[in-house]
XYZ file of C-alpha atoms in Angstrom:
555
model
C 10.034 -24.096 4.426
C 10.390 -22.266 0.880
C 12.534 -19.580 0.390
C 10.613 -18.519 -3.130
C 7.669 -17.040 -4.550
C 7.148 -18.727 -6.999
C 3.138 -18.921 -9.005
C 4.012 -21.766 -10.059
C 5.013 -23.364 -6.330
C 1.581 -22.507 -5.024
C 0.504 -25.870 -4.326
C 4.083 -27.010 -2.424
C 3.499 -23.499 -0.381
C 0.193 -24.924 0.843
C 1.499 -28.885 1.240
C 3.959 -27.261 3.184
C 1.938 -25.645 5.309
C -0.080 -27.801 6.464
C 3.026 -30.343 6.963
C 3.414 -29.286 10.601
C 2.523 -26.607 13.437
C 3.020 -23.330 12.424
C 4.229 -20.798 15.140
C 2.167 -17.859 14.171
C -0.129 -17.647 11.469
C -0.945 -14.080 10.505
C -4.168 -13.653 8.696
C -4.324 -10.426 6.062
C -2.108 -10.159 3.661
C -1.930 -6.177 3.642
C 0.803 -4.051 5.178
C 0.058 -4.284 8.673
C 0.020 -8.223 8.218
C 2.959 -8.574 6.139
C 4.351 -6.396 8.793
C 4.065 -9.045 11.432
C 5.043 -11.660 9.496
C 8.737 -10.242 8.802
C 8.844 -9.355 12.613
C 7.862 -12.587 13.897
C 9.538 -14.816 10.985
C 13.084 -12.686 11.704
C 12.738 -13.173 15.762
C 12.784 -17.033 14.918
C 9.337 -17.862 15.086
C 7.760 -20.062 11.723
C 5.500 -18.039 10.664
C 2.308 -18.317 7.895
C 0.022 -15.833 6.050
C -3.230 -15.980 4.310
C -4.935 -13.724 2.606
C -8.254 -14.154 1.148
C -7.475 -11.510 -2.214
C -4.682 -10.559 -3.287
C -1.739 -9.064 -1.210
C -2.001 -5.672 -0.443
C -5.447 -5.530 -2.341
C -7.291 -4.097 0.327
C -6.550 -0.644 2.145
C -2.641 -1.150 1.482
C -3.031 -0.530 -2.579
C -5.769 1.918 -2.178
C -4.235 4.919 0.579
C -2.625 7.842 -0.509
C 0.543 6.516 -1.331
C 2.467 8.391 1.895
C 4.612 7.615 4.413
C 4.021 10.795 6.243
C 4.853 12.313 9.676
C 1.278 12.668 11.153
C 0.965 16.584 10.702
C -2.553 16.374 10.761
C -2.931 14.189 13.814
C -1.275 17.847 15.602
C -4.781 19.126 15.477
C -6.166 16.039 17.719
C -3.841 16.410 20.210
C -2.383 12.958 18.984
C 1.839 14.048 19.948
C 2.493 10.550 20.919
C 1.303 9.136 17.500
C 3.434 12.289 15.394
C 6.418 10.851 17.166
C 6.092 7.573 16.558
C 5.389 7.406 13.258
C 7.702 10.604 12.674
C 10.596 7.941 13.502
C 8.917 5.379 11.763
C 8.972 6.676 8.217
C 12.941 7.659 8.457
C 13.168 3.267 8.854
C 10.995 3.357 6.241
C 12.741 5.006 4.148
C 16.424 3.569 5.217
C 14.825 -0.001 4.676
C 13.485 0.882 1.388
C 14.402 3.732 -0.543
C 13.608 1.869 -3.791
C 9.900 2.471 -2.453
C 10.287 5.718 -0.656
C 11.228 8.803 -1.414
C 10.997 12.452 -0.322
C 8.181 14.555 -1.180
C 8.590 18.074 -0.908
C 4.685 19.604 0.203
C 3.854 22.873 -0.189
C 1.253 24.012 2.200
C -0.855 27.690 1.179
C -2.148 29.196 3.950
C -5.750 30.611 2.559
C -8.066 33.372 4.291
C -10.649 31.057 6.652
C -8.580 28.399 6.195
C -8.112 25.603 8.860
C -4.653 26.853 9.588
C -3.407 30.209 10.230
C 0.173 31.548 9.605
C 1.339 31.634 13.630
C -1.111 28.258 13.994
C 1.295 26.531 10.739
C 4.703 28.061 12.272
C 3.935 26.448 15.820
C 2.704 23.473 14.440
C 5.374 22.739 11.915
C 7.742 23.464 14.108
C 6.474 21.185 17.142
C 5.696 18.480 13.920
C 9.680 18.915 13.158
C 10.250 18.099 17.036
C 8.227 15.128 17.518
C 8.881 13.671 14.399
C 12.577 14.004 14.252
C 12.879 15.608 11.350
C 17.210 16.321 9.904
C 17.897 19.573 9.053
C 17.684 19.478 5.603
C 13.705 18.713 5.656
C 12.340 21.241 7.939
C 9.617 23.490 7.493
C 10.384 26.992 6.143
C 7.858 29.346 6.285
C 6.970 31.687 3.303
C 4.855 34.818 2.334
C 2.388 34.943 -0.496
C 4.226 36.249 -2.753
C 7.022 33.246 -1.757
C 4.299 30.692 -2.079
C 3.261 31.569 -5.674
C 6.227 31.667 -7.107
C 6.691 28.370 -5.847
C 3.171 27.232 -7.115
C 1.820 29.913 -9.598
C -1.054 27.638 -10.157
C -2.736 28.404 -6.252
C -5.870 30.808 -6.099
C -4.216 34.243 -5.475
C -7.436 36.560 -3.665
C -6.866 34.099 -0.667
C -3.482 33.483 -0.330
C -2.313 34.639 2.541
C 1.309 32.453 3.014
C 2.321 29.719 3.124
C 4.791 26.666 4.533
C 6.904 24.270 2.729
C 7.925 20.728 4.494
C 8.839 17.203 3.897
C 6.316 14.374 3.150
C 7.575 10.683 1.621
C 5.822 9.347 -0.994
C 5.759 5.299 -1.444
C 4.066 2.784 -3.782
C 2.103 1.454 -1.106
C 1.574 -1.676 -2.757
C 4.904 -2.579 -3.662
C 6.377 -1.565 -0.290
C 3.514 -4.172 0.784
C 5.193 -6.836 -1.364
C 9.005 -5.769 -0.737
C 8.027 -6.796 3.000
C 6.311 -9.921 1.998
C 8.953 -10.954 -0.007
C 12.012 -10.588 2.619
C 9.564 -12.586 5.108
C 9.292 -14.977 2.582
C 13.295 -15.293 2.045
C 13.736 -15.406 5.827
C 11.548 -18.475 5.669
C 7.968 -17.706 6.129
C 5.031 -19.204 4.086
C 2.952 -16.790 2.535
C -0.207 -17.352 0.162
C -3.274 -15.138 -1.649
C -6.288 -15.585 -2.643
C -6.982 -18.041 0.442
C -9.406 -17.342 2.966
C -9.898 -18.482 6.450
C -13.338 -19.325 7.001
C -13.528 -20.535 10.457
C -11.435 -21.365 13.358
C -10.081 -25.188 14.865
C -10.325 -25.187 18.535
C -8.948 -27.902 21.609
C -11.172 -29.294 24.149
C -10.102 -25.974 25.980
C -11.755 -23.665 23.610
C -8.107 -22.533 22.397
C -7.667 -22.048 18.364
C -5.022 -24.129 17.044
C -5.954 -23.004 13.421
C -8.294 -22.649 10.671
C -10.015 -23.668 7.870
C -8.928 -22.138 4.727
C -10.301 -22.227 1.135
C -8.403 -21.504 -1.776
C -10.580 -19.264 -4.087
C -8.409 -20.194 -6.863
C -9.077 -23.817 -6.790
C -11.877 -24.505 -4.212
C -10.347 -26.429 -2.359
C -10.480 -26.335 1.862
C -7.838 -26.714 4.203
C -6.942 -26.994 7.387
C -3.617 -25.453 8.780
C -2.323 -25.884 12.443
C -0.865 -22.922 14.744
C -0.178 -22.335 18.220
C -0.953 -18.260 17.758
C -2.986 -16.764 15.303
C -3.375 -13.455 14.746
C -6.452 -11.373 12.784
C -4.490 -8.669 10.847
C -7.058 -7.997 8.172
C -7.814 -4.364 8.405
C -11.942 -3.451 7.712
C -12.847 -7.102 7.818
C -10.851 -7.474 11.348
C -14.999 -7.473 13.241
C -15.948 -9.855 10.626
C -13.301 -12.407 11.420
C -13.189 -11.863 15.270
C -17.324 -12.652 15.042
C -16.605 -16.234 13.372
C -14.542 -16.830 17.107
C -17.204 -14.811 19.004
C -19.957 -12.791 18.013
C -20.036 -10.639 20.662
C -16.756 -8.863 19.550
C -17.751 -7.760 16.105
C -18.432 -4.600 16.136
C -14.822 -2.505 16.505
C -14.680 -0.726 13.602
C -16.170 2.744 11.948
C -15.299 2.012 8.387
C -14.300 5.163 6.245
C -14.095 5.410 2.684
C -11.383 7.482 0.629
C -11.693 8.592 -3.116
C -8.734 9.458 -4.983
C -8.560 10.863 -8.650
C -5.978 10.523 -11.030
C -5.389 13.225 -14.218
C -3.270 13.519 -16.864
C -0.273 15.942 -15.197
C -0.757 18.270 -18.208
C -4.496 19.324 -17.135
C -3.192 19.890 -13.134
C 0.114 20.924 -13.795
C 1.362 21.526 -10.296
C 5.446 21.881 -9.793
C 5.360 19.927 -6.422
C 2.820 17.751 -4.017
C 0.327 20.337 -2.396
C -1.465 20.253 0.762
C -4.639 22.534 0.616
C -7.893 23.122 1.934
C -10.809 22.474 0.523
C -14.180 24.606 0.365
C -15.936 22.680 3.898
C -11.400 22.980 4.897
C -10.625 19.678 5.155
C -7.314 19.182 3.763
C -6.397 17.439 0.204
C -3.612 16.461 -1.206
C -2.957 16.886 -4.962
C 0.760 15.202 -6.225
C 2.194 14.338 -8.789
C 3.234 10.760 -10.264
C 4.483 9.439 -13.106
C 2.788 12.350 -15.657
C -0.250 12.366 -13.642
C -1.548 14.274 -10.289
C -3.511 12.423 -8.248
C -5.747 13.929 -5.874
C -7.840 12.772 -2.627
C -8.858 11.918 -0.322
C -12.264 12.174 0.796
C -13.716 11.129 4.186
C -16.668 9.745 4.868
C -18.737 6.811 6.583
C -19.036 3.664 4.612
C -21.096 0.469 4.736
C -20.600 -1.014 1.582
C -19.693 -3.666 -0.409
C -15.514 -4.028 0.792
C -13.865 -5.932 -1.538
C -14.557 -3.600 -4.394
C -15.682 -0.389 -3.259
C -16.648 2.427 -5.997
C -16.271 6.386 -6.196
C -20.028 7.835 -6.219
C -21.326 10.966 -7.846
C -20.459 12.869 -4.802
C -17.009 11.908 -4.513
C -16.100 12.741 -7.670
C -17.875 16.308 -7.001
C -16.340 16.972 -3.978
C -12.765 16.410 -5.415
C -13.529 18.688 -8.518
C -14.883 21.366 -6.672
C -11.605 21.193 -4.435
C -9.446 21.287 -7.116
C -11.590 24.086 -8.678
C -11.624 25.630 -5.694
C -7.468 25.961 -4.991
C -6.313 25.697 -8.591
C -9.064 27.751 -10.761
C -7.563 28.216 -13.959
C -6.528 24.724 -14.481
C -10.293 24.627 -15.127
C -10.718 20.585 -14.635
C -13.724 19.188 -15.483
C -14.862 15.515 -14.692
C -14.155 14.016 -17.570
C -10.554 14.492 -17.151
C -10.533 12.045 -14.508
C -8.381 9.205 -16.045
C -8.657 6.626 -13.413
C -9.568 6.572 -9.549
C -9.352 4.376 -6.844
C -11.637 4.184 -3.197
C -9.563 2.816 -0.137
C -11.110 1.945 3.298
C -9.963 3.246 6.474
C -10.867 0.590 10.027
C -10.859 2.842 12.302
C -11.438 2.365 15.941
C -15.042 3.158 16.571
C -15.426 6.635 18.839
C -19.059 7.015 19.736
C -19.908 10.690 18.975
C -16.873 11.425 16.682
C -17.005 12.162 12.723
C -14.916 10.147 10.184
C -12.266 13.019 10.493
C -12.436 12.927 14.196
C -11.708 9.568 14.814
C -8.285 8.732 15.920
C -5.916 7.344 14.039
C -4.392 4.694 16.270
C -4.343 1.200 16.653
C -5.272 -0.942 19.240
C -4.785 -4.695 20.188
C -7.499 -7.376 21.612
C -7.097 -10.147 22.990
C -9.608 -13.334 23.565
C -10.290 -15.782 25.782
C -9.572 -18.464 22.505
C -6.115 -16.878 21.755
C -6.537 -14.854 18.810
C -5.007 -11.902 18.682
C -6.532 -8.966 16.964
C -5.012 -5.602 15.531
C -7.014 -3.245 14.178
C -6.665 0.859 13.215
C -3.539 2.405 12.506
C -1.341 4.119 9.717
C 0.755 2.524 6.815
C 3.518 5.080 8.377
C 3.627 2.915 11.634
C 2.812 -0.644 10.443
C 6.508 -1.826 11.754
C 5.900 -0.552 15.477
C 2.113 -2.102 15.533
C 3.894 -5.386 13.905
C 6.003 -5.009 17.249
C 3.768 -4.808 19.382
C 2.181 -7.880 18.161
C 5.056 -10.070 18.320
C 6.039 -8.683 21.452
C 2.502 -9.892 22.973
C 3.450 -13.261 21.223
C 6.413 -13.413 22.386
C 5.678 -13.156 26.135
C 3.008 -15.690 25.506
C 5.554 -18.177 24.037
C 7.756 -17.701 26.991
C 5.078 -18.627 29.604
C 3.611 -21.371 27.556
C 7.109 -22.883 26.163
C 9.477 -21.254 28.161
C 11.062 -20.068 24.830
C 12.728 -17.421 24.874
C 12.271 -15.062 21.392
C 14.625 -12.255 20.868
C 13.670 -8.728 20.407
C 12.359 -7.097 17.605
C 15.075 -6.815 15.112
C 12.832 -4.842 11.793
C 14.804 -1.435 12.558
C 17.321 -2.430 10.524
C 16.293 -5.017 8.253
C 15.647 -4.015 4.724
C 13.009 -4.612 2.667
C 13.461 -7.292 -0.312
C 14.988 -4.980 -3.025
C 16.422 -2.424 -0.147
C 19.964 -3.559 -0.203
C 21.201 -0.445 -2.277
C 24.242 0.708 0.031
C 21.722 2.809 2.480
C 18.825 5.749 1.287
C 21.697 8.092 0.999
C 23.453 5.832 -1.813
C 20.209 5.437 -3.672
C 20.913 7.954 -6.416
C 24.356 6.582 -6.831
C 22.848 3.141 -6.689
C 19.740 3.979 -9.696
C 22.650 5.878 -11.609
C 24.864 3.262 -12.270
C 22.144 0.669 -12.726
C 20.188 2.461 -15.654
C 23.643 2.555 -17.413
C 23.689 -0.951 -16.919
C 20.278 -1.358 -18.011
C 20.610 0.895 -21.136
C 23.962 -1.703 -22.278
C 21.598 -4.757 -22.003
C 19.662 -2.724 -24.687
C 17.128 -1.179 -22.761
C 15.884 2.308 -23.334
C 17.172 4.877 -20.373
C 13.406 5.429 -19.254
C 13.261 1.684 -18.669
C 16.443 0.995 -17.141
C 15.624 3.965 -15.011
C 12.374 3.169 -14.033
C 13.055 -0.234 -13.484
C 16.247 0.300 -10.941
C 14.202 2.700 -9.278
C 10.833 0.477 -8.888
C 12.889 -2.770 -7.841
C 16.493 -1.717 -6.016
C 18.608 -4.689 -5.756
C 16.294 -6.979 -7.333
C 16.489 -5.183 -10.664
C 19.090 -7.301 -11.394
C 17.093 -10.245 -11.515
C 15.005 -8.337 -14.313
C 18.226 -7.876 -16.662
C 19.578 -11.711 -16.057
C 15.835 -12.470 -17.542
C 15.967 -9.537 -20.825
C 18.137 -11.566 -22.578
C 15.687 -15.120 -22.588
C 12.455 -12.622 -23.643
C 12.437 -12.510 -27.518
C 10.835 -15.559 -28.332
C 7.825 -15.397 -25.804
C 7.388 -11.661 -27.249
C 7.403 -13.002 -30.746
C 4.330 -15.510 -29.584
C 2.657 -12.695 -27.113
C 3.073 -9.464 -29.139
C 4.245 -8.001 -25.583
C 7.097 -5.823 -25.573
C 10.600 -7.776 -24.181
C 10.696 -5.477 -20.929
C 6.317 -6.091 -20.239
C 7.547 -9.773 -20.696
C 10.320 -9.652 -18.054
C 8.151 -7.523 -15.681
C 5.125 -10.245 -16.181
C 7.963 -13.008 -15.927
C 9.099 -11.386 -12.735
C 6.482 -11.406 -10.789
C 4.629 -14.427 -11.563
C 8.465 -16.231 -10.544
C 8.884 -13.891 -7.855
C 6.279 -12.278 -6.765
C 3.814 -14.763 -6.579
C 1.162 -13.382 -8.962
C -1.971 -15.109 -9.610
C -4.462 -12.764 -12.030
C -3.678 -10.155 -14.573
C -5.069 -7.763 -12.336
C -2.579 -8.605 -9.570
C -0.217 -7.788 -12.164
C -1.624 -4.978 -13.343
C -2.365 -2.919 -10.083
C -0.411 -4.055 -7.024
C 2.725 -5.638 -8.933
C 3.204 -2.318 -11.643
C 0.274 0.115 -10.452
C 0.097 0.952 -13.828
C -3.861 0.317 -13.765
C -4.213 3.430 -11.887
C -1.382 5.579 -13.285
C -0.930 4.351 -16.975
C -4.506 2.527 -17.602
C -4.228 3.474 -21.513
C -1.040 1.092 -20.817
C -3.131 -1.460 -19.564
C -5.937 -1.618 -22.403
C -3.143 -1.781 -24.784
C -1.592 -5.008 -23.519
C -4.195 -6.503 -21.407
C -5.139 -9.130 -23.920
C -1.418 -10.331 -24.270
C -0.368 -10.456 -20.934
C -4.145 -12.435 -20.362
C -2.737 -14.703 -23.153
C 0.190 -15.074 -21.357
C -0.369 -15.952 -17.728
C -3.017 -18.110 -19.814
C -0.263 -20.421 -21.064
C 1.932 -19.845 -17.877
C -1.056 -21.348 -15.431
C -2.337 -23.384 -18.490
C -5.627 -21.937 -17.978
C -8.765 -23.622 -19.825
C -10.992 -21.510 -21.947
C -13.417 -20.850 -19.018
C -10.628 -19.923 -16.443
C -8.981 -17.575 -18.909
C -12.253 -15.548 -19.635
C -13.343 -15.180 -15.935
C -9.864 -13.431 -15.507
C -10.241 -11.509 -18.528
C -13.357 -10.115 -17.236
C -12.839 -9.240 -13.878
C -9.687 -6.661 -15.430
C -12.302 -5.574 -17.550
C -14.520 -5.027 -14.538
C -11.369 -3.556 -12.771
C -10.976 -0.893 -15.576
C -14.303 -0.366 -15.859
C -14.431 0.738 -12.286
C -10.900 2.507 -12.402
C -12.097 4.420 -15.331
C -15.035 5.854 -13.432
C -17.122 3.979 -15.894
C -19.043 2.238 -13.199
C -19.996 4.329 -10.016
C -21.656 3.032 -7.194
């Protein structure tokens, strides 16, 4: 089985797959999938995944980028789930502080607000409990006059105090990828933009695989496994219907809109937590020179694939930003970019979008399959657990094997191997230096150990081979070794792979993008060797990408 992922090796990753029984094939490619795949790969089991876009395109490129403790979930009673994935995003963070990091949240406490000062205290506190939080990260409460001095920015007349806490902030993603990517080196197979589009069954009714169809080629396969497992997040009751119809219907889909402006025109000093005017609670944070602020919640039935901000969601977020912050007087057309994720929740008759737990749950069938569905980013290593615990019991009554224990608590990421979280600094330090002597500029070599860890040095051993392919491009030497970098490693198929999940600069740097879309187009042209046709259908679905980003199409 490979231990690259490589673009170019896409057609060995599928001959390869279909060269003999698979253990487990996992199919979803987003973080809950790729999730599974490390578990089961690492506890010795050969494992597959398909996804039918892109990885990560779904819900795991489109959340609100954190790895959070749950605080919310407090006011559902949820303790068990603040606990878990309390713990969980400290692993998270110790596996992959190259995609993790700590985000001080400030938290005003308003007149009529959903929270009151006493309510915040106990809450915080008990959040700090459950969640395990170290010393150095938990809550301190502050008055009014504390909180605006901290955030002079925050409506005043209501202010009534406020709380300051830990979040952690991730590139969901990349962290999506990083996961993918140490599966992959452990030994798994791994492949986008292939969809399953029906089940193989025995003379017992039992799957023993699928049917797959490259969208990239058209092509159909079939691949062989003893377990499979339906990890594909809001299209979980579409798969499960292809084995039986009768199970299709799991899911309450939610939508979340998320804006992104220029820093300068919400110039907050740290990520906020506030209400908004019908107090639900937003977050507004800032990235990269920009603040980016959602989410909204709300019912969807939509198109999934590519799901668009409406009228209303771009209303609702103004007015909530107008609402906490008014002098920063934002208007709609300062909305740079924006991006709508989609939330498969476990359906609650009777409950509301924002009353509808958070947690996941696991079916089972009569053919085999095995189906997760729900859940946070925060706890996609337990839920991956879970899984492979279930397939592990089931491979010790059917084989008598005998597949160790879960072993993903300390196992870090691709990239993570930086000396520990606590070394990270150190670790990005000493790297940009290195960077900047290979003739990089210091935001670069900066930006790039930060964004890859350990695999940044893979970037620099490529800097050196650039010139000539930027001479024939007209891309910049470190765009070239980004683009060369994740088409080699990676295993990127489309600009717009490149361009959101692989550098996420279509959502926090789109000027970036239209300035170097038609080279790096050009590029992956000649990398693929792409005929006319091929190249302009990928051309124009970035287009239709941006278009969409930009707010310039609305559903």
């Amino acid at each position: 089985m490979p231990h690259s992922f490589s673009s170019r090796k896409r057609n060995q990753y599928i001959q390869q797959m279909q060269a003999s029984v698979l253990d487990v094939l996992v199919i979803g490619g987003g973080i809950t999938g790729a999730g599974i795949a490390l578990d089961a790969q690492s506890r010795g089991l050969q494992t597959g995944l398909l996804e039918m876009q892109d990885f990560a395109a779904g819900t795991s490129s489109r959340s609100t980028k954190l790895v959070h403790g749950g605080l919310r979930y407090l006011k559902q009673f949820e303790f068990g789930l603040v606990a878990e994935v309390g713990r969980e995003r400290a692993i998270v963070y110790e596996n992959g502080p190259h995609v993790t990091r700590a985000e001080p949240m400030l938290l005003p406490l308003v007149k009529n607000g959903s929270l009151g000062k006493l309510g915040a205290s106990i809450g915080l506190s008990v959040y700090d409990l459950l969640a395990g939080v170290k010393s150095s990260e938990r809550r301190k409460m502050l008055s009014a006059q504390e909180t605006l001095q901290r955030e002079p920015l925050l409506r005043p007349d209501i202010l009534q105090a406020g709380a300051y806490y830990f979040e952690y902030r991730t590139d969901d993603a990349r962290l999506t990828i990083e996961i993918l990517k140490e599966a992959v080196q452990q030994g798994a197979v791994a492949l986008n933009y292939v969809k399953v589009i029906g089940f193989i069954y025995n003379a017992q009714k039992r799957i023993t695989g699928v049917q797959a169809e490259d969208r990239l080629t058209g092509k159909t396969y079939e691949i062989n496994a003893k377990k499979v497992v339906n990890a594909t997040g809001p299209w979980v009751d579409t798969l499960d219907s292809k084995d039986d119809p009768s199970k299709g219907d799991k899911l309450h889909i939610t939508k979340g809109v998320h804006i992104v402006l220029d820093h300068a025109k919400l110039p907050i000093r740290q990520a906020i937590y506030f209400d908004a005017p019908d107090k639900r609670m937003v977050f507004a944070i800032p990235r990269e020179g920009k603040t980016y602020v959602g989410t909204t919640d709300t019912t969807y039935k939509g198109e999934m694939e590519h799901p668009l901000m409406t009228e209303e969601d771009k209303t609702y977020l103004i007015n909530a930003i107008r609402y906490m912050f008014p002098d920063t007087k934002v208007q709609a057309s300062d909305i740079e970019s924006n991006w709508v994720g989609l939330r498969p929740l476990i359906r609650q008759p009777g409950k509301g979008p924002t009353e509808i737990s958070r947690k996941d749950e696991i079916f089972q069938y009569a053919s085999g399959l095995i189906t997760i569905a729900g859940g946070k980013l925060t706890g996609y290593r337990k839920m991956a657990e879970r899984v492979v615990n279930i397939l592990s019991e089931q491979f010790s009554k059917d084989e008598g094997k005998t597949v160790p224990a879960c072993q993903t608590a300390k196992i870090p990421v691709s990239g993570g191997n930086v000396g520990g979280a606590a070394k990270f600094r150190e670790f990005v330090n000493q790297k940009t230096q290195q960077g900047i002597s290979l003739g990089l500029s210091e935001k670069y070599a900066r930006k790039w150990s930060e964004m890859y860890g350990a695999n940044v040095e893979q970037l620099f051993s490529r800097l050196k081979d650039s010139t000539g392919e930027t001479n024939t491009f007209g891309l910049p030497p470190e765009l070239v070794v980004q683009l060369q970098y994740s088409l080699e490693e990676e295993l990127t198929a489309t600009p717009t792979d490149f361009f959101i999940r692989r550098t996420g600069a279509l959502y926090f740097n789109i000027d970036w993008v239209r300035q170097w879309q038609e080279g790096v187009v050009a590029y992956m042209a000649n990398y693929f060797g792409w005929d006319i046709k091929t190249t302009e259908i990928h051309s124009q679905t970035l287009q239709s990408r941006l278009a969409e980003a930009g707010g310039l199409v609305v559903a």
